[in-house]
Amino acid sequence: MEVRVQNVRKEFDRFPALHDVSLDIRSGELIALLGPSGSGKTTLLRLIAGLEMPTQGKIFFGDTDASEKTVQERNIGFVFQHYALFRHMTILENISFGLKVRPRSSRPPAGEIRRRALELLDLVQLSGLEKRYPSQLSGGQRQRVALARALAIEPAVLLLDEPFGALDAQVRRELRKWLREIHDRTGHTTVFVTHDQEEALELSDRLCVMSQGKIEQVGTPDTVYDHPTSPFVFGFIGESSTLPVTVENGELWVGGRAIGIPAGDASPGEARLFFRPHDVDLIEADASLAGVVSTARRVGGTRRVELEIGGAGHLVEVDLPFDHPAGEKTRLAFRPRRWKLFPAG
Amino acid sequence: MATKLRARRLRRTSPTSESRLVQFLLIAIALAFMGVILLLPLYAVFHEAFIKGVGAFFAALGEKDAQAAIRLTLLVAAIAVPLNVAFGLAASWAIAKFEFKGKAFLITLIDLPFSVSPVISGLVYVLLFGAGSFLGPWLKSYGIEVLFALPGIVLATIFVTFPFVARELIPLMQDQGTGDEEAALSLGANGWQTFFRVTLPNIKWGLLYGVLLCNARAMGEFGAVAVVSGKIRGQTTTMPLQVEMLYNEYNASAAFALASLLALLALVTLVLKTALEWRFGNEIAAGH
Ligand SMILES: Nc1ncnc2c1ncn2[C@@H]1O[C@H](COP(=O)(O)OP(=O)(O)OP(=O)(O)O)[C@@H](O)[C@H]1O
Ligand SMILES: [Mg+2]
């Protein structure tokens, strides 16, 4: 099912949590809502679910306007951050809840409900635990029950709010792979919220970066990573270093020195240069970014050094091979391989 | 030397534990106090009740006015408790699950009966429904008697006991939040299904606890009921009122026979309450 969010604004007691947000979610895709805390991800997800109503704007499910529809009518599967499993029901009862509460006319017979619930339990790899209660499961297992419960009603859209937020890194990675598999097998249109960019980049078909109640950029993980359209996205997705520069004579200057980077079509004046710390070449040319190492530390397979550039004391990070002999006070010169220029401010 | 030191240190099991003597004294004082204030009177009640023998005890209970008092007490509780359960559920649902103006005021209002003397509560109803009031004569013209009749007793009892269920449920429901309800709605359940299948099971032990306390108070209420009932023997006297009347008539053994029933109710309530706390402590809101 396609979902279109059209110019939606949401206020809580006059406080705008979302400003004029528009987003087209394609049928069958797995899209991630990514952004810092308080950027409005949960709010957007709850608006799609119908757990909140927009102050302005509309939300379409396919061609029908869902803005006036209740949660129940929207037929969504919602997986809550803290699972919200029914603690007094067994796992099997939890999973079959959505089918059992259907009106008699559309409710499958009891045997059929049980069969479907067991099938889902198998899908989420928890066969044999159907008689347990939620309190007798681990966090990862609870999360999977929550997903099975949401899938049981064959939702038009599956919405997940930080599905792995409360789990440790190891379990997160496993569940991530597993969620992707389930998505590929069931083909549900899926929206999931996360503030873990690694998760978003690895798992999603497209991602939607949000900040302060606005959508900053929507695109495939590669597009967003390689071609960020705003300083915020560049800084938020992946590692980044930034430096104030001056555009003059079609070149970039730092502290009165040309650094060997063409300005392209940037207008003369102040600007900000962004690049990835790992995407640099060490060079010996005059026209380069040169600085003195202020700290150097080994991070896994690389050595990350902080360089003090020019006289103004701007600090940038660059990655070197871990066996590079750079230590404190070493002088280094480099040039980014890829970069992006944004207006200052 | 070193072992001696360690031995001395071991005797104090924790930094907050006092010496044996202090512990002993504190426990002894507490027990003696309980004995004098609680157990002795309880013993006295049962002792007095049976002082003329088992036969007299049952005769006193079987007496016509005593029977009427027991029936009235049960009837009043049977009306007041369910109404207060309904009110308590509605109020705590509203307070815990919605945001609205005047919420803090409503919470304060719910506590009002705890801070008002029961006699005052009774007097308020006399003012509202008495002969000099506006409502009383108007209702009377339709043949409805409130004061010195069952409706007045029920109203006064409801007023005095309505905080119990609500006070028990509000913190519990606030603690549980709306997550489970939202999950149920997202799975397609309607409002009633959500309430009966999700909300109610989540609060059932807390609710039972509140009902227990509410019932104990409803059956034992004296002050407010005394004011509105008019104490018409055999008609508007509840058990506590009947006990007082018998006692004032120097009929101590009959008074204590009836009182022993109330004491028994208190004991049963206490046992059930403890059992609930012990078994479902984490599902019953703290604060009692
Ligand atoms: N029920 C509410 N009442 C008032 N303000 C709210 C409410 N829900 C959210 N907000 C506000 O709206 C903004 C967006 O909140 P939201 O929960 O959508 O953020 P989020 O991106 O999900 O953050 P996180 O990553 O921390 O979960 C926040 O500033 C928050 O304080
Ligand atoms: Mg959130």
XYZ file of C-alpha atoms and ligand atoms in Angstrom:
665
model
C 0.000 0.000 0.000
C 1.239 3.448 -0.961
C 1.168 6.102 1.720
C 1.263 9.805 0.944
C 1.819 12.347 3.655
C 0.750 15.723 2.307
C 1.766 19.022 3.917
C 1.164 17.730 7.392
C 1.594 19.989 10.364
C 1.256 18.782 13.924
C 1.118 20.950 17.007
C 1.022 19.879 20.628
C -0.418 22.711 22.723
C 0.768 25.247 20.148
C 4.229 23.648 20.052
C 4.870 22.583 16.437
C 6.332 19.066 16.407
C 6.089 18.825 12.608
C 6.103 21.702 10.108
C 4.610 21.101 6.701
C 5.929 17.591 6.132
C 5.360 15.779 2.849
C 6.537 12.263 2.133
C 5.636 9.652 -0.475
C 6.069 6.102 0.725
C 6.128 3.557 -2.079
C 4.288 0.306 -1.993
C 6.411 -2.536 -0.637
C 9.406 -0.469 0.329
C 11.267 -0.435 3.608
C 11.801 3.193 4.537
C 13.634 4.502 7.588
C 12.842 7.717 9.451
C 16.147 8.889 10.819
C 16.902 11.931 12.920
C 18.107 13.162 16.268
C 15.979 12.940 19.382
C 12.966 15.231 19.277
C 13.040 15.669 15.507
C 9.479 14.376 15.129
C 10.007 10.799 13.937
C 7.628 9.189 16.395
C 5.083 11.946 15.799
C 5.141 11.307 12.042
C 4.809 7.562 12.564
C 1.892 7.993 14.971
C 0.185 10.340 12.517
C 0.420 7.703 9.802
C -0.963 5.136 12.242
C -3.852 7.366 13.268
C -2.763 7.442 16.901
C -2.494 11.225 16.463
C -4.495 13.494 14.188
C -2.746 16.141 12.073
C -3.327 19.813 12.888
C -3.175 20.487 9.150
C -2.628 18.435 6.018
C -3.726 15.034 4.831
C -2.522 11.468 4.754
C -3.502 9.145 1.920
C -3.474 5.363 1.972
C -3.482 4.518 -1.714
C -6.069 6.873 -3.165
C -8.243 7.132 -0.076
C -7.911 9.967 2.363
C -7.067 8.329 5.680
C -6.953 11.553 7.691
C -10.457 11.038 9.021
C -10.150 7.301 9.527
C -9.655 5.818 12.985
C -6.725 3.659 13.945
C -8.801 0.507 13.587
C -9.988 1.424 10.097
C -6.489 2.050 8.804
C -5.413 -1.552 9.237
C -1.848 -0.824 10.257
C 0.585 -2.944 12.206
C 2.344 -0.914 14.867
C 5.361 -2.166 16.768
C 5.987 -0.038 19.823
C 9.383 0.884 21.146
C 8.678 -0.803 24.466
C 6.796 -3.673 22.850
C 3.482 -3.030 24.694
C 2.786 -6.762 24.842
C -0.288 -7.721 26.861
C 1.298 -9.034 30.036
C -1.627 -11.145 31.179
C -1.834 -13.055 27.894
C 0.395 -15.841 26.671
C 2.514 -15.328 23.586
C -0.016 -17.192 21.483
C -2.892 -15.094 22.854
C -0.911 -11.943 22.177
C -0.336 -12.886 18.567
C -3.933 -13.954 17.956
C -5.435 -10.878 19.665
C -5.883 -8.896 16.448
C -7.808 -11.754 14.834
C -9.899 -12.557 17.905
C -11.257 -9.018 18.258
C -12.567 -8.900 14.702
C -16.320 -8.714 14.251
C -17.879 -12.143 13.876
C -18.456 -11.708 10.134
C -14.757 -11.357 9.325
C -13.288 -13.408 12.164
C -11.623 -16.666 11.104
C -12.664 -19.785 13.036
C -10.736 -20.509 16.256
C -8.713 -23.332 14.721
C -7.675 -21.136 11.832
C -6.634 -18.311 14.201
C -4.491 -20.726 16.180
C -2.892 -22.126 13.045
C -2.036 -18.656 11.752
C -0.620 -17.571 15.100
C 1.582 -20.663 15.300
C 2.732 -20.054 11.748
C 3.753 -16.502 12.653
C 5.488 -17.729 15.777
C 7.472 -19.972 13.502
C 8.230 -17.050 11.170
C 9.713 -15.079 14.060
C 11.596 -18.191 15.187
C 9.916 -18.615 18.540
C 8.181 -21.950 18.035
C 7.612 -23.759 21.306
C 7.273 -20.605 23.393
C 3.558 -20.094 22.735
C 2.529 -20.873 26.340
C 4.960 -18.427 27.929
C 4.064 -14.976 29.211
C 5.853 -11.843 27.986
C 7.682 -11.475 31.298
C 9.297 -14.858 30.677
C 10.983 -13.734 27.444
C 14.163 -11.816 26.709
C 14.005 -8.351 25.177
C 14.839 -9.612 21.702
C 12.207 -12.324 21.926
C 9.577 -9.835 23.097
C 10.386 -7.619 20.162
C 9.828 -10.514 17.800
C 6.506 -11.349 19.447
C 5.476 -7.714 19.008
C 6.289 -7.978 15.321
C 4.408 -11.260 14.928
C 1.403 -9.725 16.668
C 1.438 -6.780 14.264
C 1.848 -9.048 11.237
C -1.078 -11.256 12.278
C -3.684 -8.759 11.094
C -2.084 -8.629 7.641
C -1.585 -4.890 7.854
C -1.582 -2.610 4.849
C 1.411 -0.823 6.343
C 3.820 -1.937 9.021
C 5.070 0.816 11.326
C 7.936 0.241 13.738
C 9.074 2.760 16.350
C 12.712 2.165 17.191
C 12.128 -1.553 17.035
C 15.554 -2.429 18.349
C 16.102 0.596 20.544
C 16.189 -1.269 23.834
C 18.459 -4.116 22.759
C 22.208 -4.590 22.900
C 24.364 -4.116 19.820
C 24.807 -7.814 19.046
C 21.090 -8.635 19.159
C 20.292 -5.483 17.195
C 22.504 -6.615 14.329
C 20.914 -10.056 14.233
C 17.365 -8.735 14.372
C 18.162 -6.177 11.701
C 19.170 -8.841 9.223
C 16.182 -10.888 10.226
C 13.745 -7.972 9.793
C 15.092 -7.424 6.280
C 14.495 -11.095 5.483
C 10.960 -10.977 6.833
C 10.268 -7.844 4.855
C 11.538 -9.432 1.659
C 9.429 -12.506 2.307
C 6.169 -10.769 3.256
C 6.520 -7.638 1.113
C 4.729 -5.287 3.513
C 5.184 -1.583 3.070
C 7.272 -0.826 6.135
C 8.208 2.403 7.881
C 10.625 2.223 10.758
C 11.979 4.860 13.068
C 15.529 4.798 14.275
C 18.188 7.150 15.464
C 20.906 4.648 14.641
C 22.258 5.665 11.254
C 24.099 2.402 10.725
C 20.793 0.596 11.115
C 19.076 2.955 8.682
C 21.830 2.734 6.088
C 22.040 -1.037 6.237
C 18.380 -1.914 6.423
C 16.368 0.546 4.377
C 15.529 0.887 0.711
C 15.210 4.606 1.243
C 15.739 6.826 4.172
C 14.135 10.019 5.281
C 16.351 12.267 7.373
C 14.484 14.545 9.767
C 15.544 17.466 11.897
C 13.505 19.817 14.062
C 10.157 18.776 12.698
C 11.193 18.984 9.056
C 12.295 16.480 6.460
C 15.839 17.303 5.392
C 16.351 14.734 2.662
C 14.785 11.586 1.278
C 16.699 9.103 -0.852
C 18.470 5.796 -1.073
C 21.156 5.256 1.556
C 23.854 5.744 -1.086
C 22.381 8.998 -2.362
C 21.971 10.411 1.105
C 25.454 9.393 2.116
C 27.216 10.476 -1.079
C 25.167 13.533 -1.970
C 23.833 15.136 1.183
C 21.800 18.195 0.279
C 22.262 20.120 3.516
C 24.979 20.685 6.084
C 22.758 18.954 8.643
C 22.534 15.753 6.620
C 26.260 15.798 5.895
C 26.988 16.145 9.583
C 24.365 13.671 10.742
C 24.932 10.775 8.340
C 28.365 9.222 8.593
C 31.533 10.819 9.894
C 32.225 14.327 8.746
C 34.695 17.142 9.113
C 33.926 20.755 8.408
C 35.918 23.919 7.967
C 35.076 27.556 7.180
C 36.601 28.607 3.854
C 36.628 31.613 1.550
C 35.636 31.418 -2.105
C 37.717 33.688 -4.305
C 38.968 33.584 -7.917
C 37.200 30.272 -8.427
C 39.199 28.597 -5.671
C 38.890 27.819 -1.987
C 41.092 29.619 0.516
C 41.863 28.979 4.149
C 43.800 31.531 6.175
C 45.033 33.294 3.038
C 46.224 30.063 1.435
C 44.735 28.391 -1.599
C 44.038 24.771 -0.758
C 43.908 23.367 -4.249
C 40.171 22.834 -4.451
C 38.176 24.488 -7.276
C 35.122 26.392 -6.151
C 32.912 25.194 -8.989
C 29.905 27.461 -9.323
C 29.975 28.673 -5.722
C 29.585 32.430 -5.377
C 32.502 34.352 -3.872
C 32.482 34.930 -0.131
C 32.346 32.830 3.003
C 31.391 29.145 2.786
C 31.679 25.875 4.679
C 33.617 22.934 3.358
C 32.472 19.419 4.316
C 34.315 16.158 3.709
C 34.574 12.645 5.151
C 37.599 12.008 7.390
C 38.370 8.734 5.608
C 38.064 10.264 2.154
C 41.335 12.222 2.042
C 44.759 11.952 0.381
C 47.955 12.895 2.150
C 49.943 15.060 -0.239
C 53.089 17.134 -0.256
C 51.851 19.912 -2.563
C 51.772 23.537 -1.461
C 48.089 23.923 -2.271
C 46.651 21.690 0.457
C 45.135 21.763 3.876
C 48.013 21.723 6.275
C 47.965 21.510 10.019
C 49.530 20.260 13.210
C 48.283 17.094 14.879
C 46.687 17.883 18.214
C 45.492 14.398 19.113
C 45.910 11.013 17.492
C 44.166 7.822 18.514
C 43.724 4.422 17.040
C 40.151 3.390 16.230
C 40.096 -0.211 15.038
C 41.811 -0.399 11.660
C 42.491 3.316 11.283
C 44.242 6.090 13.118
C 42.091 9.152 13.614
C 43.973 12.396 14.018
C 42.692 15.805 14.892
C 44.456 18.523 12.951
C 44.676 22.166 13.837
C 44.398 23.998 10.532
C 45.894 27.450 9.944
C 46.264 30.104 12.578
C 42.607 30.305 13.612
C 42.784 26.964 15.356
C 40.055 25.157 13.384
C 40.044 21.487 14.210
C 39.270 18.833 11.599
C 39.433 15.072 11.803
C 41.117 12.877 9.197
C 41.717 9.143 9.128
C 45.157 7.708 8.446
C 46.295 4.106 8.097
C 46.785 2.772 11.630
C 50.502 2.248 11.067
C 51.055 5.865 10.005
C 53.724 7.298 12.283
C 51.892 10.585 12.904
C 52.072 11.617 16.546
C 51.463 14.833 18.402
C 52.912 17.958 16.817
C 53.526 16.187 13.496
C 52.828 18.433 10.533
C 50.498 16.942 7.942
C 49.102 18.131 4.619
C 46.101 16.593 2.888
C 43.376 17.229 0.401
C 39.876 15.722 0.485
C 39.108 13.393 -2.401
C 35.405 14.299 -2.350
C 33.869 17.301 -0.702
C 30.813 19.461 -0.586
C 30.476 23.211 -0.217
C 27.576 24.840 1.610
C 26.898 28.534 2.147
C 28.210 29.802 5.478
C 25.823 30.262 8.353
C 44.174 -9.479 67.445
C 43.071 -9.252 63.852
C 40.497 -12.023 64.218
C 39.103 -10.369 67.334
C 38.616 -7.140 65.435
C 36.868 -8.937 62.617
C 34.606 -10.729 65.036
C 33.564 -7.453 66.544
C 32.894 -5.995 63.188
C 30.820 -8.981 62.129
C 28.403 -8.554 64.968
C 27.083 -5.424 63.326
C 25.475 -6.853 60.231
C 24.878 -3.570 58.481
C 25.783 0.044 59.114
C 22.178 0.915 59.889
C 21.551 -1.911 62.344
C 21.392 -0.847 65.967
C 22.655 -2.811 68.898
C 20.673 -5.786 70.113
C 19.282 -3.956 73.129
C 17.910 -1.090 71.068
C 16.380 -3.518 68.586
C 14.746 -5.461 71.395
C 13.375 -2.332 73.030
C 11.921 -0.976 69.812
C 10.228 -4.234 68.933
C 8.896 -4.628 72.462
C 7.441 -1.127 72.477
C 5.806 -1.673 69.109
C 4.309 -4.988 70.186
C 3.093 -3.664 73.520
C 1.501 -0.716 71.799
C -0.226 -2.944 69.265
C -1.360 -5.232 72.070
C -2.956 -2.449 74.063
C -4.372 -0.473 71.175
C -5.445 -3.219 68.796
C -5.406 -6.756 70.100
C -6.828 -6.130 73.551
C -9.918 -4.319 72.263
C -10.384 -7.010 69.631
C -10.235 -9.644 72.342
C -12.636 -7.601 74.458
C -15.159 -7.442 71.624
C -15.287 -11.185 71.200
C -15.120 -11.815 74.934
C -18.084 -9.535 75.625
C -19.991 -10.976 72.682
C -19.829 -14.474 74.123
C -20.015 -13.540 77.794
C -23.557 -14.897 78.120
C -22.768 -17.965 76.105
C -23.095 -19.027 72.491
C -26.864 -19.258 72.713
C -27.260 -15.656 73.773
C -24.847 -14.616 71.043
C -26.932 -16.154 68.293
C -30.148 -14.986 69.906
C -28.836 -11.425 69.846
C -27.942 -11.764 66.170
C -31.264 -13.341 65.346
C -33.214 -10.570 66.982
C -35.525 -8.714 64.559
C -33.848 -5.276 64.705
C -30.368 -6.799 64.485
C -31.405 -8.720 61.391
C -32.814 -5.541 59.856
C -29.562 -3.700 60.601
C -27.489 -6.442 58.976
C -29.739 -6.467 55.919
C -29.598 -2.687 55.598
C -25.812 -2.633 55.903
C -25.445 -5.278 53.207
C -27.928 -3.452 50.972
C -26.164 -0.110 51.373
C -22.792 -1.691 50.592
C -24.284 -3.544 47.636
C -25.426 -0.223 46.150
C -22.572 2.056 47.188
C -19.631 -0.181 46.302
C -20.579 -0.895 42.657
C -21.385 2.778 42.103
C -18.019 3.757 43.525
C -16.291 1.152 41.371
C -17.910 2.686 38.308
C -17.033 6.176 39.460
C -13.488 5.174 40.436
C -12.872 3.518 37.083
C -14.202 6.491 35.145
C -12.270 9.043 37.188
C -8.980 7.186 37.135
C -9.344 6.417 33.442
C -9.884 10.104 32.709
C -7.048 11.214 34.931
C -4.509 8.619 33.850
C -5.163 8.456 30.132
C -6.214 11.945 29.053
C -4.799 15.413 29.320
C -7.349 18.039 30.241
C -7.684 21.289 32.108
C -8.628 21.018 35.754
C -7.038 17.603 36.193
C -5.146 18.606 39.328
C -8.364 20.042 40.731
C -10.218 16.791 40.099
C -7.511 14.823 41.911
C -7.791 17.151 44.893
C -11.553 16.846 44.818
C -11.363 13.065 44.948
C -9.409 13.327 48.185
C -11.950 15.647 49.758
C -13.911 12.995 51.692
C -10.683 11.941 53.402
C -10.075 15.421 54.711
C -13.641 16.264 55.717
C -15.035 14.944 58.975
C -17.765 12.348 58.218
C -20.183 14.241 60.462
C -19.795 17.306 58.249
C -20.397 15.159 55.159
C -23.635 13.972 56.741
C -24.679 17.491 57.674
C -24.148 18.641 54.094
C -26.765 16.148 52.962
C -29.131 17.279 55.701
C -28.737 20.846 54.416
C -29.245 19.696 50.825
C -32.249 17.467 51.365
C -33.662 18.618 54.718
C -37.092 20.118 55.251
C -35.746 23.686 54.947
C -33.904 23.006 51.695
C -35.045 23.432 48.125
C -34.440 19.872 46.959
C -35.974 18.010 49.896
C -39.602 19.222 49.686
C -39.485 19.082 45.893
C -38.458 15.409 45.920
C -40.953 14.744 48.668
C -43.747 16.050 46.453
C -42.861 13.181 44.118
C -42.899 10.755 47.020
C -39.138 10.395 47.262
C -37.713 10.504 50.775
C -33.979 11.072 50.919
C -33.252 11.990 54.499
C -33.950 9.422 57.217
C -34.331 6.803 54.499
C -32.250 4.465 52.354
C -31.314 7.032 49.631
C -29.747 9.353 52.202
C -27.764 6.565 53.817
C -26.520 5.375 50.427
C -25.563 8.908 49.359
C -23.645 9.549 52.575
C -21.883 6.200 52.283
C -20.942 6.846 48.663
C -19.549 10.229 49.579
C -17.419 8.877 52.381
C -16.082 5.898 50.427
C -15.604 7.163 46.912
C -11.869 7.914 47.143
C -10.871 4.296 47.826
C -11.185 2.807 44.356
C -10.096 5.936 42.502
C -7.077 6.505 44.727
C -5.988 2.930 44.230
C -6.364 2.974 40.453
C -5.025 6.417 39.517
C -1.335 5.757 40.276
C -1.596 2.254 38.854
C -3.105 3.426 35.589
C -0.763 6.395 35.332
C 2.128 4.026 35.757
C 0.884 1.704 33.036
C 0.316 4.541 30.571
C -1.605 4.177 27.335
C 0.773 1.871 25.470
C -1.276 -1.303 25.864
C -4.490 0.445 24.871
C -2.852 1.926 21.781
C -1.538 -1.500 20.850
C -5.018 -3.001 21.191
C -6.576 -0.223 19.090
C -3.924 -0.599 16.399
C -4.778 -4.305 16.253
C -8.370 -3.403 15.481
C -10.028 -3.722 18.892
C -12.885 -1.320 19.634
C -13.231 0.664 22.839
C -15.131 -1.988 24.800
C -12.858 -4.797 23.709
C -9.858 -2.717 24.693
C -11.345 -2.015 28.101
C -12.450 -5.544 28.942
C -9.581 -7.462 27.372
C -6.635 -5.175 28.066
C -7.278 -2.401 30.579
C -9.360 -4.352 33.095
C -7.041 -7.373 33.324
C -4.117 -5.012 33.830
C -5.743 -3.376 36.842
C -7.832 -6.207 38.256
C -5.818 -6.829 41.416
C -5.545 -3.147 42.197
C -9.263 -2.817 41.596
C -10.040 -5.726 43.916
C -7.851 -4.163 46.580
C -9.699 -0.871 46.250
C -13.088 -2.622 46.378
C -12.055 -4.429 49.535
C -11.122 -1.227 51.344
C -14.170 0.572 49.987
C -16.460 -2.214 51.179
C -14.931 -2.356 54.643
C -15.423 1.363 55.054
C -18.934 1.308 53.571
C -20.082 -1.302 56.064
C -18.331 0.323 58.989
C -19.209 3.968 58.351
C -20.744 5.627 61.386
C -20.518 9.409 61.467
C -22.032 10.470 58.165
C -24.687 7.761 58.260
C -25.621 8.623 61.854
C -26.464 12.179 60.797
C -28.637 11.338 57.775
C -30.301 8.132 58.981
C -32.440 9.486 61.799
C -31.770 6.177 63.590
C -35.230 4.732 63.165
C -34.892 1.366 64.818
C -35.417 -1.558 62.484
C -35.609 0.757 59.485
C -32.673 3.125 59.083
C -30.115 1.755 61.511
C -27.083 0.141 59.964
C -24.940 -2.232 61.998
C -22.613 0.410 63.493
C -25.639 2.518 64.495
C -27.415 -0.485 65.965
C -24.317 -1.329 67.997
C -24.254 2.138 69.458
C -27.960 2.101 70.269
C -27.793 -1.283 71.969
C -24.794 -0.171 73.960
C -26.512 3.011 75.091
C -29.374 0.856 76.312
C -26.959 -1.092 78.520
C -27.453 -4.159 76.357
C -23.681 -4.741 76.124
C -23.722 -8.397 75.157
C -26.088 -7.823 72.201
C -24.085 -4.748 71.180
C -20.866 -6.721 71.194
C -22.419 -9.659 69.371
C -23.195 -7.341 66.473
C -19.856 -5.582 66.869
C -18.086 -8.904 66.615
C -19.495 -9.306 63.123
C -17.992 -5.956 62.146
C -14.717 -6.984 63.759
C -14.832 -10.218 61.794
C -15.357 -8.222 58.605
C -12.309 -6.161 59.496
C -10.245 -9.277 60.104
C -11.299 -10.895 56.828
C -10.552 -7.664 54.995
C -7.144 -7.520 56.626
C -6.311 -11.101 55.677
C -7.465 -10.655 52.063
C -5.650 -7.346 51.820
C -2.431 -8.888 53.079
C -2.836 -11.827 50.734
C -3.323 -9.479 47.786
C -0.349 -7.367 48.780
C 1.809 -10.417 49.189
C 0.793 -12.071 45.958
C 0.291 -9.100 43.652
C 2.251 -6.372 45.404
C 3.783 -5.126 42.167
C 0.375 -4.786 40.536
C -1.108 -2.806 43.388
C -0.128 0.809 43.596
C 2.006 1.679 46.581
C 1.025 4.322 49.072
C -1.110 2.371 51.528
N 2.161 14.218 23.434
C 2.999 15.252 23.291
N 2.748 16.433 23.919
C 3.556 17.482 23.777
N 4.689 17.487 23.041
C 5.012 16.357 22.380
C 4.190 15.177 22.481
N 4.747 14.205 21.732
C 5.863 14.750 21.205
N 6.030 16.033 21.577
C 7.116 16.924 21.172
O 7.254 16.856 19.781
C 8.620 16.815 19.401
C 8.869 15.597 18.542
O 8.721 14.460 19.349
P 8.909 12.992 18.792
O 8.511 12.062 19.871
O 8.216 12.851 17.497
O 10.481 12.920 18.581
P 11.370 11.705 18.084
O 12.014 12.152 16.831
O 10.574 10.466 18.041
O 12.467 11.639 19.229
P 13.146 10.360 19.927
O 14.228 9.907 19.033
O 13.681 10.931 21.191
O 12.075 9.345 20.148
C 9.416 16.834 20.694
O 9.915 18.124 20.886
C 8.426 16.465 21.760
O 8.720 17.139 22.954
Mg 10.549 8.640 19.222
